[in-house]
XYZ file of C-alpha atoms in Angstrom:
754
model
C 15.294 40.098 136.052
C 17.882 37.189 137.405
C 18.471 35.082 134.675
C 20.354 31.499 134.470
C 22.193 29.615 131.862
C 19.506 26.983 130.960
C 21.853 23.945 130.853
C 21.292 24.751 134.901
C 18.524 26.442 135.088
C 15.060 25.037 137.952
C 11.621 25.792 136.233
C 10.171 25.954 139.385
C 11.074 29.054 140.868
C 10.920 28.818 144.781
C 8.142 30.717 147.170
C 10.797 34.016 147.703
C 11.723 34.113 143.763
C 7.824 34.175 142.159
C 7.326 37.266 145.611
C 10.171 38.648 143.644
C 9.470 38.061 140.080
C 6.324 39.779 140.588
C 7.522 42.569 142.338
C 9.964 43.117 140.190
C 6.922 42.878 137.218
C 4.507 44.938 138.636
C 7.325 47.726 139.930
C 8.976 47.919 136.069
C 5.455 48.609 134.381
C 5.819 52.090 136.344
C 9.725 51.802 135.448
C 10.166 51.139 132.069
C 12.097 53.818 130.663
C 15.247 52.167 133.600
C 14.249 48.735 134.485
C 16.807 45.657 133.057
C 18.446 48.032 130.737
C 22.021 46.623 131.040
C 23.559 42.432 130.860
C 25.601 41.155 133.021
C 27.384 37.937 132.745
C 28.245 36.482 135.876
C 31.016 33.771 135.847
C 31.429 32.627 139.309
C 34.729 30.191 140.350
C 32.707 27.571 142.244
C 29.097 26.749 143.189
C 26.950 29.373 145.513
C 28.143 29.092 148.653
C 28.975 31.814 151.732
C 31.799 33.097 149.906
C 28.876 35.061 147.321
C 26.280 35.853 150.179
C 26.692 39.554 148.756
C 25.992 38.985 145.628
C 22.726 35.789 147.052
C 22.031 39.219 148.996
C 21.438 42.035 145.980
C 19.457 38.999 143.981
C 16.994 38.352 147.372
C 16.404 41.645 147.870
C 15.592 42.425 144.911
C 18.873 44.763 144.332
C 20.412 44.001 140.955
C 16.845 44.685 139.802
C 16.115 48.114 141.156
C 19.497 49.123 139.678
C 19.048 47.828 136.014
C 21.001 45.489 135.204
C 19.413 41.768 134.033
C 21.676 38.944 135.869
C 22.893 35.487 134.256
C 24.712 33.116 135.715
C 27.095 31.357 133.435
C 27.419 27.834 134.167
C 30.320 26.426 136.303
C 33.248 25.614 134.452
C 36.592 23.741 135.154
C 39.185 25.377 138.095
C 41.005 27.657 136.261
C 38.651 27.979 133.222
C 37.401 31.895 134.528
C 39.538 33.722 132.330
C 39.074 31.560 129.517
C 35.332 31.588 129.765
C 34.635 35.487 130.358
C 36.725 35.703 127.587
C 35.393 33.295 125.399
C 31.743 34.940 126.523
C 32.429 38.656 125.786
C 33.385 37.492 122.599
C 30.264 35.479 121.098
C 28.296 38.670 122.962
C 26.733 40.793 121.129
C 25.741 43.650 124.268
C 26.007 43.661 127.864
C 28.802 43.318 129.425
C 30.711 40.069 131.514
C 32.527 39.960 134.571
C 33.902 36.457 136.071
C 35.913 35.675 139.536
C 38.719 33.695 140.634
C 42.167 34.127 143.362
C 44.860 36.945 141.964
C 46.938 33.787 142.476
C 45.867 32.263 139.714
C 44.512 35.296 138.023
C 48.291 37.175 137.093
C 49.818 33.577 135.970
C 47.196 32.658 133.951
C 47.401 36.374 131.615
C 50.532 35.985 132.244
C 50.721 32.545 130.051
C 48.402 34.391 127.452
C 47.826 38.000 127.063
C 45.246 37.395 124.677
C 42.668 37.264 127.278
C 42.674 41.004 127.603
C 41.511 40.744 130.915
C 41.615 43.031 134.646
C 40.529 42.951 138.063
C 38.471 45.799 139.088
C 37.192 44.654 142.262
C 37.750 42.060 145.840
C 35.248 40.744 147.650
C 38.577 39.385 149.302
C 41.749 40.835 150.608
C 43.711 38.089 151.854
C 44.067 34.137 150.336
C 41.969 31.745 153.046
C 44.113 29.009 151.263
C 45.735 27.479 154.134
C 47.294 23.414 154.629
C 45.268 21.822 156.852
C 46.535 18.898 159.180
C 44.195 17.040 161.981
C 46.863 17.024 165.005
C 50.386 16.574 163.668
C 50.972 15.389 160.286
C 51.468 12.279 159.758
C 50.638 10.726 156.102
C 53.110 9.069 154.698
C 53.720 8.586 150.542
C 53.789 5.532 149.149
C 56.726 5.568 147.373
C 58.971 7.811 149.873
C 57.538 6.821 153.316
C 59.967 9.532 154.466
C 57.980 12.149 153.097
C 54.826 13.671 153.923
C 51.641 13.987 151.111
C 50.194 16.970 150.624
C 47.282 17.276 148.963
C 46.116 19.871 146.212
C 43.396 21.498 143.913
C 45.202 20.014 140.398
C 45.778 24.128 139.533
C 47.636 24.756 142.801
C 50.156 22.088 142.818
C 53.051 24.000 141.346
C 51.514 26.813 143.610
C 52.235 24.525 147.342
C 54.797 23.091 145.795
C 57.293 26.308 145.611
C 55.807 27.771 148.971
C 57.294 24.381 150.580
C 60.250 24.689 148.671
C 61.293 28.538 149.599
C 60.826 26.840 154.033
C 63.412 25.870 156.026
C 64.844 22.096 154.120
C 63.949 23.231 150.745
C 60.625 21.069 150.792
C 62.120 18.005 150.699
C 59.946 16.229 153.654
C 56.462 16.811 151.448
C 55.581 14.974 148.480
C 52.388 17.316 146.523
C 49.817 16.041 144.573
C 46.937 16.821 142.704
C 44.401 15.268 145.252
C 40.158 14.615 144.688
C 38.223 18.000 145.672
C 35.523 15.477 146.838
C 37.174 13.366 149.331
C 40.386 15.462 150.732
C 38.962 15.851 153.732
C 38.104 12.435 154.646
C 40.969 11.476 152.642
C 43.096 13.528 155.967
C 40.971 12.018 158.624
C 42.086 8.363 156.869
C 45.546 8.840 156.794
C 45.802 8.666 152.898
C 46.866 12.742 153.018
C 49.283 14.252 155.852
C 47.372 17.529 155.031
C 45.398 19.051 152.529
C 44.353 22.206 150.475
C 41.711 23.983 152.082
C 40.054 27.277 153.099
C 39.849 28.558 156.403
C 35.772 29.674 155.476
C 35.068 25.815 154.209
C 37.107 22.348 154.617
C 38.516 23.689 158.469
C 35.421 24.629 160.306
C 33.807 21.375 158.769
C 36.786 19.675 160.249
C 36.583 21.335 163.757
C 32.839 20.209 163.629
C 33.590 16.633 162.529
C 36.098 16.482 165.784
C 33.700 17.593 168.685
C 31.198 15.448 167.447
C 33.976 13.055 167.630
C 33.904 9.087 165.161
C 36.219 6.321 164.391
C 37.936 8.810 162.043
C 38.980 11.130 163.936
C 39.079 12.346 167.628
C 38.099 15.552 169.464
C 42.137 15.713 171.144
C 43.663 16.087 167.156
C 43.140 19.398 167.179
C 43.020 21.238 163.338
C 46.085 22.315 162.534
C 46.142 24.991 159.649
C 48.442 27.501 158.797
C 47.345 30.283 155.725
C 49.951 30.157 152.696
C 49.862 33.813 152.189
C 52.963 34.392 154.266
C 53.978 31.264 154.751
C 57.750 31.140 154.032
C 57.299 34.951 152.113
C 54.318 33.676 150.088
C 52.408 36.798 149.027
C 48.820 35.910 147.012
C 47.346 38.614 146.562
C 43.900 39.252 146.610
C 41.264 36.107 146.693
C 37.482 36.342 144.594
C 39.174 38.802 143.007
C 36.361 40.393 140.058
C 37.169 40.742 137.012
C 35.882 41.957 133.739
C 37.278 42.476 129.379
C 39.403 45.490 128.982
C 37.554 46.411 126.253
C 33.615 46.371 128.988
C 36.324 49.103 131.531
C 37.685 51.239 128.380
C 37.452 54.640 129.426
C 34.604 56.277 127.081
C 33.004 52.719 127.099
C 29.011 52.605 128.974
C 29.903 48.769 129.756
C 32.093 50.468 132.253
C 29.367 52.699 134.158
C 27.724 48.797 134.421
C 30.821 46.890 134.981
C 30.834 50.156 138.836
C 26.607 49.976 139.283
C 27.756 45.611 139.894
C 30.507 46.735 141.600
C 28.290 49.094 143.718
C 25.478 46.900 144.814
C 26.995 43.753 145.002
C 28.998 45.388 148.131
C 26.143 46.382 149.266
C 24.916 43.238 149.200
C 27.924 41.752 151.459
C 27.158 44.748 153.947
C 24.000 43.977 154.290
C 25.210 40.279 154.218
C 28.536 41.424 157.496
C 25.259 43.449 159.598
C 22.912 40.063 159.054
C 24.930 36.637 159.091
C 21.561 34.701 159.658
C 19.559 36.399 156.841
C 22.104 36.370 154.338
C 23.214 32.613 154.997
C 19.341 32.695 154.634
C 19.948 34.022 150.713
C 22.672 31.985 149.756
C 20.696 29.439 150.750
C 17.440 30.377 148.456
C 20.100 31.367 146.097
C 21.886 27.428 145.467
C 17.682 27.079 144.595
C 17.778 29.313 142.210
C 20.480 29.428 140.879
C 21.533 25.150 140.816
C 24.910 26.153 141.037
C 24.667 24.326 144.154
C 25.162 20.330 142.787
C 28.876 19.421 143.898
C 29.100 16.368 145.836
C 32.098 16.490 148.428
C 33.306 16.193 152.032
C 33.882 18.550 153.470
C 30.731 20.726 153.776
C 28.026 20.709 156.683
C 24.777 20.268 155.606
C 23.565 22.240 158.696
C 21.984 25.761 158.467
C 23.947 27.282 161.021
C 27.185 26.072 159.917
C 26.198 28.049 156.512
C 25.968 30.858 158.550
C 29.626 30.448 160.405
C 30.823 30.019 156.808
C 29.136 33.452 155.730
C 30.682 35.277 159.465
C 33.857 34.335 157.780
C 33.733 35.064 154.990
C 32.205 38.140 155.788
C 35.164 38.653 157.767
C 37.360 38.909 155.255
C 35.272 41.471 152.755
C 35.568 43.186 155.518
C 39.382 43.527 155.012
C 38.380 45.665 151.979
C 36.865 48.400 153.629
C 38.594 51.570 152.360
C 37.228 55.249 153.024
C 33.965 54.606 151.667
C 33.222 50.807 150.021
C 33.756 47.303 150.748
C 36.306 45.530 147.461
C 38.768 48.247 147.370
C 41.710 47.056 146.133
C 45.141 48.401 146.820
C 47.799 48.835 143.578
C 50.968 48.089 145.690
C 49.204 45.252 147.167
C 48.266 43.845 143.879
C 51.478 44.863 142.773
C 53.414 42.910 145.465
C 52.297 39.557 145.408
C 51.898 40.430 141.584
C 56.065 39.928 141.564
C 55.809 36.888 144.102
C 53.551 34.718 141.690
C 55.372 35.377 138.461
C 58.855 35.079 140.356
C 60.213 36.668 136.976
C 62.733 39.242 136.492
C 61.056 40.237 133.187
C 59.747 43.864 133.733
C 56.205 44.320 133.667
C 53.499 46.907 133.375
C 52.513 49.183 136.844
C 49.473 47.320 137.972
C 49.719 44.639 135.140
C 46.126 42.885 135.110
C 44.385 45.590 137.029
C 42.400 48.646 136.218
C 42.942 50.853 139.657
C 40.902 53.154 139.026
C 37.558 51.931 138.161
C 36.696 51.326 142.582
C 38.492 53.186 144.388
C 36.978 55.743 147.589
C 36.526 59.769 146.476
C 39.450 61.710 146.301
C 37.939 64.012 149.179
C 38.224 61.500 151.678
C 41.117 60.799 153.666
C 40.967 57.289 154.208
C 42.563 55.717 157.311
C 41.823 51.361 157.007
C 44.830 50.143 154.677
C 47.194 51.757 156.371
C 45.890 50.541 159.492
C 46.673 47.152 158.349
C 50.196 48.046 156.858
C 50.810 49.249 160.214
C 49.236 46.074 161.681
C 51.474 44.091 159.499
C 54.718 45.607 159.963
C 54.392 45.007 163.985
C 53.386 42.110 163.613
C 56.226 41.493 161.207
C 58.594 42.880 164.269
C 56.387 40.734 166.921
C 57.711 37.389 165.013
C 61.320 38.565 164.397
C 61.598 39.139 168.783
C 60.252 35.570 168.841
C 62.523 34.458 166.867
C 65.577 36.317 168.597
C 64.446 35.891 172.405
C 61.939 33.529 172.678
C 59.309 34.664 173.513
C 56.608 36.937 172.043
C 56.231 40.996 173.200
C 53.265 41.277 175.756
C 51.006 43.652 176.790
C 48.749 43.085 180.129
C 45.582 45.670 179.695
C 43.865 47.033 182.754
C 40.388 47.852 182.934
C 38.731 49.350 186.492
C 34.572 48.980 186.373
C 32.862 49.106 182.964
C 33.734 51.942 180.096
C 31.077 53.159 178.320
C 32.972 53.469 174.675
C 32.667 49.383 175.608
C 28.510 49.217 175.538
C 28.249 48.396 172.291
C 31.710 46.721 170.884
C 30.211 43.492 169.738
C 28.177 45.023 167.704
C 30.836 47.482 166.547
C 33.346 44.053 165.904
C 30.857 42.754 164.192
C 29.915 45.394 161.247
C 33.733 46.757 161.116
C 36.446 44.774 162.013
C 37.948 41.146 162.811
C 39.123 40.006 165.977
C 42.384 40.322 164.453
C 42.855 43.629 164.424
C 40.135 45.396 166.564
C 40.046 47.039 169.670
C 37.620 45.202 170.804
C 39.108 41.732 170.651
C 42.841 42.369 171.474
C 43.039 39.297 173.470
C 42.384 37.855 169.928
C 44.352 40.435 168.174
C 46.977 40.307 170.104
C 46.974 35.821 169.583
C 46.456 36.782 165.689
C 49.522 39.199 165.511
C 52.364 37.815 167.436
C 51.557 38.914 171.214
C 50.528 37.262 174.128
C 47.800 39.530 175.599
C 46.232 39.658 179.509
C 42.871 41.927 179.750
C 42.618 42.006 183.246
C 39.247 43.191 184.702
C 38.982 45.415 187.607
C 35.943 45.981 190.017
C 34.540 49.557 190.147
C 34.985 49.786 193.687
C 39.104 48.414 193.435
C 40.968 50.791 195.892
C 44.177 53.083 194.042
C 46.694 50.275 196.745
C 45.283 47.441 194.967
C 45.410 48.432 191.501
C 48.850 49.901 192.344
C 49.904 46.413 194.147
C 47.902 45.416 190.388
C 50.437 47.276 188.310
C 53.158 46.926 190.341
C 52.970 42.652 189.968
C 52.718 43.570 186.419
C 56.664 44.362 186.650
C 57.912 41.390 183.141
C 55.521 42.442 180.583
C 56.789 44.729 178.313
C 53.905 47.229 177.697
C 50.791 48.416 180.319
C 47.528 49.645 179.315
C 45.411 51.263 182.480
C 42.512 52.475 180.608
C 40.911 55.970 180.964
C 38.750 56.626 182.881
C 38.962 55.240 186.285
C 36.553 55.616 188.777
C 36.830 58.968 190.550
C 37.905 57.959 194.105
C 40.922 56.085 192.218
C 44.366 58.712 192.711
C 44.390 57.995 188.384
C 47.750 60.643 189.126
C 50.022 57.537 191.048
C 48.725 55.066 189.352
C 49.435 56.697 185.827
C 52.676 57.225 187.237
C 53.392 53.351 189.017
C 53.479 52.666 184.858
C 56.740 52.703 184.274
C 58.651 54.851 180.977
C 59.326 51.786 179.140
C 55.836 49.873 179.945
C 53.633 53.426 179.099
C 52.462 51.693 175.643
C 49.565 53.999 175.498
C 51.555 56.957 176.005
C 50.561 58.599 179.430
C 54.092 60.097 180.285
C 54.485 61.458 176.557
C 53.988 65.068 177.494
C 55.963 65.104 180.063
C 58.239 63.013 178.642
C 58.980 65.454 175.722
C 58.742 68.307 177.747
C 61.719 66.864 179.344
C 63.555 66.988 176.291
C 62.816 69.419 173.396
C 64.962 68.165 170.615
C 63.620 64.603 170.604
C 60.589 62.796 171.490
C 61.753 59.567 173.625
C 58.815 57.764 174.452
C 55.584 56.322 172.963
C 53.428 58.504 172.116
C 48.939 58.098 173.146
C 48.002 55.529 169.833
C 44.845 57.835 169.018
C 46.474 60.996 168.340
C 49.740 58.856 166.753
C 46.984 57.690 164.357
C 45.796 60.637 163.669
C 49.057 62.198 162.954
C 49.782 59.242 160.955
C 47.152 59.748 158.972
C 47.494 62.569 157.939
C 51.303 62.553 156.726
C 50.295 59.453 154.709
C 48.134 61.941 152.834
C 50.048 64.940 153.467
C 48.184 67.002 155.364
C 50.125 70.149 155.968
C 50.212 71.556 158.994
C 53.447 73.829 159.430
C 51.817 77.760 159.646
C 48.542 75.823 159.416
C 45.826 76.985 161.570
C 44.604 74.366 163.463
C 41.224 73.894 165.507
C 41.387 70.749 168.245
C 38.373 70.591 169.247
C 38.541 68.502 172.758
C 41.269 68.329 175.373
C 40.622 64.660 176.688
C 44.463 63.418 178.548
C 44.278 60.768 175.884
C 43.111 62.093 172.941
C 42.490 66.149 172.234
C 45.587 67.393 174.174
C 48.235 65.161 173.513
C 46.872 65.353 169.465
C 47.197 69.264 170.562
C 50.652 69.099 171.567
C 51.735 66.858 168.811
C 50.110 69.386 165.856
C 51.669 72.419 168.175
C 55.757 70.979 167.459
C 54.582 70.190 164.020
C 54.822 73.558 163.538
C 51.076 74.282 163.773
C 49.081 77.560 164.900
C 46.851 75.615 167.158
C 43.540 76.614 169.161
C 41.852 74.479 171.241
C 38.207 74.305 172.393
C 36.572 72.366 175.082
C 33.071 71.882 177.108
C 33.863 75.192 178.182
C 33.840 77.156 174.330
C 30.226 78.123 174.145
C 28.062 77.199 170.967
C 29.004 80.656 169.370
C 32.332 80.936 169.588
C 32.710 76.895 168.078
C 31.109 77.930 165.548
C 33.385 81.114 164.711
C 36.285 78.452 165.581
C 35.449 75.909 163.004
C 34.642 78.700 161.039
C 38.367 80.210 161.046
C 40.126 77.085 160.856
C 41.854 76.091 157.812
C 42.207 72.041 159.852
C 39.539 70.774 161.746
C 40.091 68.149 164.414
C 37.249 66.813 165.812
C 38.498 64.932 169.105
C 34.676 65.777 171.394
C 33.492 62.377 170.719
C 30.028 63.637 170.908
C 27.640 63.188 167.425
C 25.900 66.668 166.247
C 28.147 68.594 167.834
C 29.277 70.642 164.833
C 27.983 70.864 161.475
C 29.320 70.454 158.001
C 28.215 73.760 157.258
C 30.330 75.952 159.667
C 33.674 75.137 158.043
C 35.680 77.247 155.518
C 35.755 76.561 152.590
C 38.199 74.171 151.512
C 39.716 72.976 154.976
C 40.410 70.002 156.246
C 38.184 67.844 158.665
C 39.860 64.993 160.953
C 37.281 63.108 162.569
C 38.827 61.922 166.211
C 35.984 61.008 168.017
C 33.970 58.679 167.149
C 30.520 57.219 168.882
C 28.289 54.392 167.845
C 24.416 55.483 167.867
C 22.670 51.847 168.354
C 19.665 53.805 167.154
C 21.387 54.342 164.061
C 23.894 50.639 164.211
C 26.452 52.948 162.886
C 29.283 54.652 163.194
C 28.486 59.215 164.030
C 31.857 61.432 164.075
C 31.562 64.782 166.194
C 29.946 66.427 162.684
C 26.534 66.314 161.466
C 26.126 67.128 157.896
C 27.723 66.670 154.549
C 31.270 67.393 154.566
C 31.668 67.315 151.142
C 29.900 69.746 149.910
C 32.631 71.978 152.152
C 36.265 70.754 153.170
C 38.519 70.200 150.691
C 39.408 66.727 152.189
C 37.551 64.582 155.407
C 38.116 61.535 156.824
C 35.411 59.265 157.370
C 33.330 57.612 160.061
C 33.856 54.970 159.465
C 37.056 54.023 157.901
C 39.045 57.461 159.450
C 41.216 57.468 162.365
C 39.628 54.290 164.185
C 40.905 51.686 162.380
C 44.798 52.703 163.245
C 44.839 53.011 166.531
C 44.762 49.329 167.990
C 48.001 49.021 165.258
C 49.892 51.886 166.794
C 48.900 50.507 170.408
C 50.344 46.933 168.667
C 53.971 48.815 167.083
C 54.436 50.382 170.450
C 54.149 47.308 172.375
C 57.452 45.625 169.595
C 58.916 49.209 170.746
C 58.610 49.031 174.185
C 59.961 44.844 174.311
C 62.766 45.865 171.927
C 63.907 48.744 173.924
C 63.245 46.023 177.230
C 65.845 43.969 175.855
C 68.014 46.560 174.720
C 67.515 48.628 178.792
C 68.442 44.828 180.510
C 71.300 44.649 178.416
C 73.088 47.405 179.250
C 71.525 47.201 182.615
C 73.208 43.617 183.089
C 76.411 44.917 182.609
C 76.990 47.617 185.002
C 74.538 47.295 187.460
C 73.213 43.716 190.298
C 70.403 42.673 191.583
C 71.345 41.504 195.170
C 67.707 40.989 196.766
C 64.818 42.735 195.335
C 66.718 45.784 194.520
C 69.637 46.462 191.800
C 72.689 47.554 193.147
C 75.715 49.336 191.040
C 78.736 51.389 192.646
C 80.455 54.138 191.011
C 84.325 55.145 191.746
C 85.303 58.942 191.528
C 88.690 60.296 192.166
C 87.443 62.900 194.218
C 84.585 63.864 196.593
C 83.902 66.746 195.061
C 83.145 64.542 192.075
C 81.048 62.579 194.274
C 79.473 64.919 195.700
C 78.585 66.215 191.908
C 77.332 62.752 190.256
C 74.748 62.680 193.716
C 73.628 65.906 192.577
C 72.459 65.711 189.184
C 70.877 61.810 190.360
C 68.490 63.482 193.469
C 67.575 66.287 190.311
C 66.630 63.585 187.790
C 64.929 61.524 191.032
C 62.944 64.567 191.798
C 61.834 64.375 187.615
C 60.370 61.143 188.035
C 59.868 61.201 191.388
C 61.728 57.933 192.530
C 64.864 57.920 194.744
C 67.926 56.193 194.824
C 69.320 55.413 198.495
C 73.139 56.434 198.244
C 76.626 55.689 200.707
C 79.328 57.681 200.260
C 82.396 55.221 201.065
C 85.557 57.365 201.591
C 89.022 56.046 200.638
C 91.108 59.496 201.198
C 93.803 60.239 198.677
C 92.435 56.592 196.252
C 89.370 58.348 196.825
C 84.975 57.654 197.130
C 82.960 54.908 195.737
C 79.151 55.828 195.689
C 76.911 52.271 196.399
C 73.490 53.392 194.555
C 70.330 51.581 195.500
C 67.127 51.273 193.438
C 63.730 49.731 194.208
C 60.279 50.094 194.670
C 58.770 49.936 198.071
C 55.014 49.672 197.406
C 55.771 46.454 195.354
C 58.958 45.220 196.966
C 60.618 44.502 194.509
C 62.534 45.614 191.405
C 59.803 46.897 188.721
C 59.980 48.603 185.069
C 60.412 51.616 187.181
C 63.825 50.776 189.331
C 65.110 50.146 184.918
C 64.669 53.140 184.022
C 65.822 54.987 187.033
C 68.808 52.610 186.540
C 68.932 53.366 182.348
C 69.182 57.170 183.298
C 71.744 57.000 185.867
C 74.030 54.748 183.944
C 73.931 58.421 181.248
C 74.633 60.794 184.196
C 77.913 58.291 184.432
C 78.828 59.128 180.699
C 78.071 62.632 181.107
C 80.383 63.245 184.149
C 83.314 61.399 182.611
C 82.599 62.635 179.669
């Protein structure tokens, strides 16, 4: 049953609501023992809208009632009073639990100032705050008091926060005048020029402004454009989680029955969000219905577009934020390290705080059996972004990546659906251009016909000499000389690790080239969870060029005892190998190939190969069955290795950009560019020294399959000059391969001189 506060209760339920109530009544007669046992009072921090689409979906699908929860929605309270309202209600209630929602940037300072509130965050619907500073074109609204300052309109409870963020900028925020402004008219005040910028949300006001600009009108023009930099990260700001769900400490105390009620509420709420993610339109309908049911839609403002398409868009944007909270096997998970980092920034105090201040880090976490990669992927991508931002600051350009695909790749067939369900355009393997833009990289995708010839592909590759990284997607059509094309990618541009094994074998003491991204992701995940590989019996299932083979190589280098199973391994032998391995790395990309009950009790399983099965509308691993019943630990699907691949790709691109600058600066001091070639002249005291040097260069050139032109000029007693010229014949220009060869020749010069 869903109950409402009497002051906002609508006495005439909708037709759908009547049906839900009727079905609930009929069902309750058969399940009296388990229905409506637990009362849950909910204090939302805003009117019913898309940001609560998961809650709305769970309500209209009768999910809370089926779980035995009797929901009661408390009236909307003044902004910033949610925690006090929850505490007051909990103290007055004789039974049940109370749960509220609020931003971490409000929650933490409020709790710090009033510890008697005694509430704790348990989960979050958004991983990042959607707060931003929105303007229509350049900020122009000037202060009436000081015409030199730009007026920024903010909600009363965030004026001080925005002042602090802006004060951390290069000018100390002196160019801004942050004022409390009415929420209801802020879009209009912005468009009229009364305000130069407004505190806005990327999920609401920003899309409304964008729609208004597209439609045009007297107060806005389509050419203005909406500028909306997020507050998260601005001048180092760390706002933490948004839509934090919190409860009184006593309701989540260990041993208290109410703790399980809170967990049930979270379980139902995030299952509702999962449904919303899969079907944005149905979730939007649920939001609209709940507005009418709950009466929580009374705010009159100018930043809501009233169209249903806008609600769908809002829901999609909110779902993108919710997807960022997925970890292992559930949505809504808060990472303690991220929470603590934001808490320290928000309080800006040197006072000592207890660990996980204001957070219960145990109530809503993945199973300890799971080797989950989502949060590690996010932090890896954030580190790559920081590197890219620093590179741009120092060198005036972004790290660059070119992706070449020849023909249609079967694994991309369901890319759009996988993007919708599992990730966002800002981090997905299936939206690399958008992911690059979101994280500070220039990404160019080049799609070629399946009829492209080897020479045509080579020409494309040679034309990319100025980009930092190249990813040539595998597989290539059978008529293309794959070896020749992959060899055309310079080692310094090889961000997908095509040369990884060969380069590593040249110098076993170090790994000089960038590793293939998915194997690197699997290794990083195992390292994060302390999975031991040394002297461990490891089975790698699959031997593809881009995953199985390099991963087997990497775990072998880490000291593992490695066996590789492949398409020619018989089913009986495969079962035997799985049953004897301490660690199984499943890389085949063949759902159902392996059975969970083959796994040795206490073994560890890393699911690397995954396949989207359209009939199930889900991502499947190579294993069929319940791994939790046999494995000590295992990576889930989804949520294991997959999210890390794109993060490691951009990590490699950032590395390639920095290496290119370093290499280029070194080459520039020793080599000159003449026409379309690199040239360097080196003097030797004797002809024998020159010949010895030439032999070393020849050995290196043979290994690289890239030879330098060498000429000798003998000066009798004054020694010999050796002039070397490097260029790529097919490209008729200097390529990264020439730069790599020049670097290696410089190393040889250093070696012979020592």
